Amino acid sequence: MKFDKIEKLDDERFRRLTGVKRTTFDKMVQILQQADKAKKIKGGRKYKLSLEDMLWMALEYMREYRTYFHLSQSYGVSGSSAYKAVKWIEDTLIKHPEETDKIIAGYFTMHDFMSSTYQGNIIRI
């Protein structure tokens, strides 16, 4: 399911499907847009997926434990592209602890978050 279908959902269904509030999702997209803008200064290929789709793919991976193969089939990208997108999303959001604290509120205690982050574990929402 692509983001263009998800964004039309009401707030309750959006939260149930994605695991985050719409405002939180929007804030995450803002962080990713800033990071993407800084990254694009160097040049390179354009993404096949929008930032919203990549974020939704990462949330699906974290929430539903989908494999990169399944994500790649759903989004029409290769498995390695799915991996790179999810990894970039995770790395970018973890670099913003002031916002990450707000994002994870209600899911983890800060101790759980920090211990899983520093142990190199993938954070599951």
XYZ file of C-alpha atoms in Angstrom, residues 29-41 92-93:
15
model
C 8.923 13.434 7.062
C 10.220 16.945 7.852
C 13.356 15.480 9.433
C 13.860 13.233 6.414
C 13.334 16.132 3.991
C 16.033 18.158 5.746
C 18.440 15.216 5.662
C 17.583 14.506 2.030
C 18.169 18.124 1.070
C 21.615 18.017 2.687
C 22.339 14.706 0.969
C 21.287 15.972 -2.472
C 23.903 18.717 -2.419
C 18.476 9.582 9.995
C 15.759 9.532 12.652
